[in-house]
Structures are given as C-alpha cells and as structure tokens.
Amino acid sequence: MVVLRRRAAALLVVLAALSVAALAPPAADAQDGTGGDTSSSSSSSSTTTTTSTTTAPPPPSSTTSTTAGVGPTEAAGDDHPHEEVAPAELGITSPEVGPAEADEAASSVPFLGTHDVWCTQSNPSPGICGGHHGYPAIDIGMPVGTTVNASGPGVVQEARRSDSDARGLYVTVRHPDGIYSRYLHLSAVSVVVGQAVDRGTPLGRSGNTGSSTSPHLHYDEQRPLGTSKELGTMIGWVGTEQVRYPDAFGTTDWRRVPFGTDMRNDAFSSPVPPTPRQWGGPALATGDFDGDGHDDLAAGVPGKDSGRARDAGAVTVVYGGPEGITTDGSQQFVSGIGGVAGVAETGDLLGAALAAGDFDGDGYDDLAVGAPGEDVNGLVDAGAVVVLRGSASGLTATGSKQRWSGRGVPGRAGAGDQFGAALAAGDFDGDGRDDLAVGAPGDDTGAPDAGSVGVAVGTEAGLKGRRGLELVAGRAGMAGRAQTGDLFGAALATGDLDGHGHDDLAVGGPGEDVGRAANAGEVLVVGGSPTGLDRSFSRVVRAGARGVTGTSERDDILGAAVAIGDVNGDGTADLVVGVPGEDAGRVNDGALLVVPGAPDGLAPEGSRQRWSGSAGSAGTPARQDLLGTAVAVGDVDGDDVADILAGIPGLDVGADTDAGGVLVLDGAPAVLTSDSPDVAGSAEPEDRLGRSVATGDFDGDGRDDLVVAAPTETAAGAAATGALTVVPGSDAGLTGDGSVHLVRGRGGLVGTAKVDEHLGGLLPPFLF
C-alpha cells in the first residue's frame, strides 16, 4: 500500500534528475580552489532517482583540469592543493565543537538519489581529506544543478553569496531545537530569508561556487550559529526501508566513512506531504485543434525553464493527418511569449495538466493549460489556467486569457490551492459547447488540502464563470465530506454515465480516509443536467461501500486517476478508476475499479476490479508496479467498444527497473512496453512509461491510437527530459508498426531536450 505523505504546508518541488555519468571528483572546499560555477544549472520538475557511480580519484598531483568530475581543479605546481580550510574561512567564528544529539530536527539526508561521500573530517581517503575541514562537516559529490533539500523543518536564516570566504552561494536554516544547518557552494538558491521550510523542502541547487575544486554540496551543522557540532545521524530511505547513516556504513563516526562511499536516499524520514503539485494531470490532451478531422496532440513540458525562470513550463503541440502524427508545424507555447497570457515565472509548471474541448462552439477544439504553481496576487502556488483557442490553422495564443479561482472561474484563490493541477472538459449542460472543470486539490475551503473543483461554462464567447460553480465535498448539497488531505480534485474525468445527454463529472479524492483506512481514496460523481452540473445528483464511490466491489484499505489511493467511456458496449459510459496503491497480488502492484454506468448514474452492483493477470487481463502482478497511476479509454480496435489503457509506470522490463508500460484491457489484452515488437524506442531504467496516457484518432481511420508518456526518460543526452510514444490502433488492436517516438528537438519536433523538463507530466508522490 502506497504511503501517501500529507498534512503539512510545505511544498516538495520536483527534483533534478541526477547525471548518469561517472563522477571522479577531487576533494572539495580547498582553500585555494578556483571557485565559480563551471557548468550550467539544470532545470527541476520532478523527482527521479538515478544512481551516479563514482570512483575515488587517485591522490592529488600537480595537474590541472577544468572539467568537473574528470580530475583535480588545481593550479599546476601546487604540491598542497588540499590544505585545511580554517573554520573562519567558512564563516565559523569558533572552532569549538558541540556534541551530536539523538533526536535532532536536522536529521534527514539533504538530497534525493545516490551520491558519494567525499571528505568528512580526516576520513579514509586517497590522502586528500586529512585535516581537510578541521571541524565536523561532510562533502557530497553531485553534479551542478542537483536539488539540495532541507535536512529538517525550520526557518531560513541566511540565503546569500559570500565573496569574502570559502562559502560561495549558501543557505543556512535555523531549526526549532536551536541547530543551524548549512548548505554551501550552491549554484542557485530557491528560498528567501524568513521563509519557513520543512524536511525535504528544496533550498536550491548544488554548484561549485566559493572555494571549491569540483561540484559538490558541503553540509555542516552548528549550535549556536558559529559553533560547529558533530553531524550525528542522518536518516534516509532506501525503497521502503529506513536507513540511518553513518550506521549503515558500519560505523557511528563520520570520520570512519571512506571517501567515495555511496549514500542513497529515496525519500525523507519525516516526509514532506504530497502536495497538489505532484498530483493531477494528465499532461496529455487530444482534440481536433485545426478542424481537419484528425485528432491532434498537446503535451505539457512542466519542467521547462524560460530564461532565468526555472520550471516555468510549456506546452508542445503536434498535429494529426492522413499518415498520423507529424512533427511538421509543431508548436511550443510559453507564458508571455507569442501572445500567450501571463509571465513565465519560476515554479509555474505550465503544462502540468491539459484538457481539450470546444469551449466557444466554433467547431475547433481549444486547449486549457494548467499552471498549478502560478502565484496569484501574492498568493504562492494559488494556480491558474490559460486557454488557447483552436482555429483553421491550429492553436493560437491570440486572445488567450489567464484565469484563476475567483477570476473567470467561481471560487476564491488561496495560497497552495494549486488550481489547475487537474483539468477536464465536457458538455455538462448539453448546449453543444464544452465546459471546463478545474481541480484545486490544495484548496483549504472545507479543511486543509481538502480540495475543490471550479467549473467555468462554455459560451459563444468562450469560457465564463458567471454561470459556473464551485464544488466542495459536503457543501451546498454535494455528497461526501471535506476532510484534511482529501485532495479532492486531484483527478478529473467527464462522460455521460446515465445516458441522459449531459456529461457528468468524476472527481478523484485519493487522500480520503475511509474509517480507519487513511488515504484509502474515493471518487465523487456529479451529474450533468440542462442547467449544468447538479450537486444534488452527486454520489460517492468507495471500494466496499454501497455495492461497490473491493475493500477500502490504507494507502490504496483510489481515485489517483479516473476515466469515463463505454467499456462494456451497452451504449452507456462507464467509470474507470485507478487504484495504484492496491495490493492485488503483490504490494502496490495496483488495480483498476470499473463501475458500469446506468440510468440513475452508476450500477455499483456490477462493479469489478481488474489487475495485471486477472481474468481476461494480460501481464503478471509485481511489487511496486503501480498499475492505475494513469487511465484512459478509447476504441483502439474499431469494434465500437472502448478499451481501457492503464499506465504501469513501476513495471520492470527485464533488468530495467521502472521502465514502465501500459496494460491494455478488453479489446486485445496485452501489456505494451517500449520493448514490445516494433514499438519505437527502447525500455530503459527509470523511464516510467505510463505516467500519462491518452487516446486519439490521429490518422482518421476510425480507430483510436495510444499516446503514452515516459516523463523521466533520458533522451538526447538529457536526463528526465521525457519522451512520448504514439502507438497506432488497428483491427487487431494496438500495433507497434508505424509507432512514433517523440523527443523535443529530435525528428523535427519543436524545442530542445533538456534535463528535467518532464515531457508528458510530473510524477505523483508515490513514484518518487
């Protein structure tokens, strides 16, 4: 069962992917080091754990090299390049050392992934660490641009550059127990003085500033400020197991940890909760933007940097035609450029969620783009949505508008709402124009992070909020109850579940507690009507309740993904729900809940669970597959019955861990991976293929095609730049013949592949 980490205010921003290149760094913090940042920083959008293998270098010699990770960055002829750095050089006014304590606020490993311990204080090494610091500290080798995280809760005391000593760009955090943790030689800082941080909150990015001979993080602790102290225990997680360092190295003394020892951390010991930023989506949408009868594809690039704005985000669009998807005429939309509403700012995450619909009824689908990290009127991460209009020439930014809760969509903006984390378009009132539902899973209207959904109504002039409404569980006739951490609005889907001619809305609340089962999850379904969504026709869907099959269990996170389509062929759409935390056959192998539609909305007595290897399903359940992280429906074999396409981002393909795949149900049961016959691309570790899925008929042959995202795929030499695979439908189902592998900057696709752009979406917390 997936552990859903929530109930705290701090945001866990997605992390930079780690370089897979071998690092062979020299010692760090040398008093006579050249300093300065010798390589550009990478963007950050989502956590990916990629092991960086480091070999300890030979003892330093009188050599010169300027390439980080190749050899010492020392001046030729310097026989003692690694002299001890006096404490005063690093801002320590007293050499006095205080003791470590058993229970410290600053107790977590300050990074994610696997990196090497370099110098501590006279630790075993090739002779380069003896007396290196002169006080307790630890150097961690890591590429420039790697996200550095707070080791515990506290308040930022310092965030600045020091040109008078060895520190370079650095951050100091004051913790509640009086300890100060310090993070030196950074290339960028993402916090400000006075800002409250939690364990795991990103503080900035590692670098090579100050007196540093190679990119690394220097970490130390003081109490009081100016008095160094022993580091004590650092807590990390390897998989689901807690690890205590340096105990895990077979010692209780950091001085005994050999230079070059791997140190791994997959999560935080008292984890920062999953915020809406990590939920929602999908960052894929299909629709006919140019009205030529072929579906087109839009994909979010939420980790794209724009100028100095990190993770500002973008959207990439490619168009369909008689031969299917083509990169000819592909487009990129970025806030503030080419008429796109808004300004590109750090952490906006434009493109984290997308939805296509004809909001003005002109015959061309428009595109709604979520930017859940947008700051609104000083409200951090309140979130916003930008709408791009369709036309005969495709999507255009002309006349685009930025909307947020209270402006263009009913509701009231609040810090941390992350409005736009999930989107869905549907015609709720049956007037021929699509309406837009916007998830704000961090909204505190009913309770902290209880979540809400804002609905804007389609009109001849486009989306309007005046006839829209705000949906909050348990409010104004809505079913359910708003509780802390429900994350209502983290997933959305539309379709006509009762056959009355009006689309209904399904809303996922994966953090809902059911009895004592924390984070069991639920879905609320709200019925459409001639006047739009009707709160009085709402109902709760929970496993094991009111005829629904299954049992609500801790950390099932039912509702992490939802889709609607006629999967049983009776002419009425059905509800498909992702339950990635379900232990169907193995721990967290995941499952799907299928609830048939009916004249009164749903027929729970006909519900059933599906999982890898279940009756009529392909595949074999495996630990941490996380089936149901993403769900889509579409008729891929042309038999007029919708098929279910469910992401399995944790699927291991041979020896490639977390390569990912897609479970295809009903039409032609199969498990599709990048290694399936004729499928473009190849399975690689950490690709997480299946994080986002969507369907559309790109070639107009009457059969839907599949689009599947691998947002942490390394391509064109850029870690976690992400990639998309388009697999055509056929009479026999999906076929690798004619499939297309899309990478930004390759094969004519607009843009340039860069580190951590995450084409196709962010990672939810259970994929960290």
PDB file of C-alpha atoms in Angstrom, residues 60 69 121 146 238 345 404 424 461 471 497 593 608 611 624 638 716 726 756:
ATOM      1  CA  PRO A  60      46.127  14.617  -5.958  1.00  0.00           C
ATOM      2  CA  GLY A  69      34.326  15.215 -12.464  1.00  0.00           C
ATOM      3  CA  GLN A 121      36.867  15.150   8.802  1.00  0.00           C
ATOM      4  CA  THR A 146      21.182  18.853  -8.371  1.00  0.00           C
ATOM      5  CA  VAL A 238      16.059   3.041   0.510  1.00  0.00           C
ATOM      6  CA  GLU A 345       7.999  32.569 -13.624  1.00  0.00           C
ATOM      7  CA  TRP A 404      -7.805  31.570 -11.648  1.00  0.00           C
ATOM      8  CA  ALA A 424     -11.309  18.025 -17.729  1.00  0.00           C
ATOM      9  CA  ALA A 461     -17.607  33.973 -26.310  1.00  0.00           C
ATOM     10  CA  LEU A 471     -17.686  22.068  -5.925  1.00  0.00           C
ATOM     11  CA  LEU A 497     -22.709   7.935 -17.232  1.00  0.00           C
ATOM     12  CA  LEU A 593     -12.052  -0.354 -10.416  1.00  0.00           C
ATOM     13  CA  ARG A 608     -15.384  -5.270 -10.755  1.00  0.00           C
ATOM     14  CA  TRP A 611      -5.362  -6.003 -12.406  1.00  0.00           C
ATOM     15  CA  GLN A 624       5.514  -1.566  -6.972  1.00  0.00           C
ATOM     16  CA  GLY A 638     -12.545  -0.251 -34.023  1.00  0.00           C
ATOM     17  CA  ALA A 716      19.284  13.222 -26.470  1.00  0.00           C
ATOM     18  CA  VAL A 726       2.420   7.124 -30.197  1.00  0.00           C
ATOM     19  CA  ASP A 756      14.294  17.542 -16.085  1.00  0.00           C
TER      20      ASP A 756
END
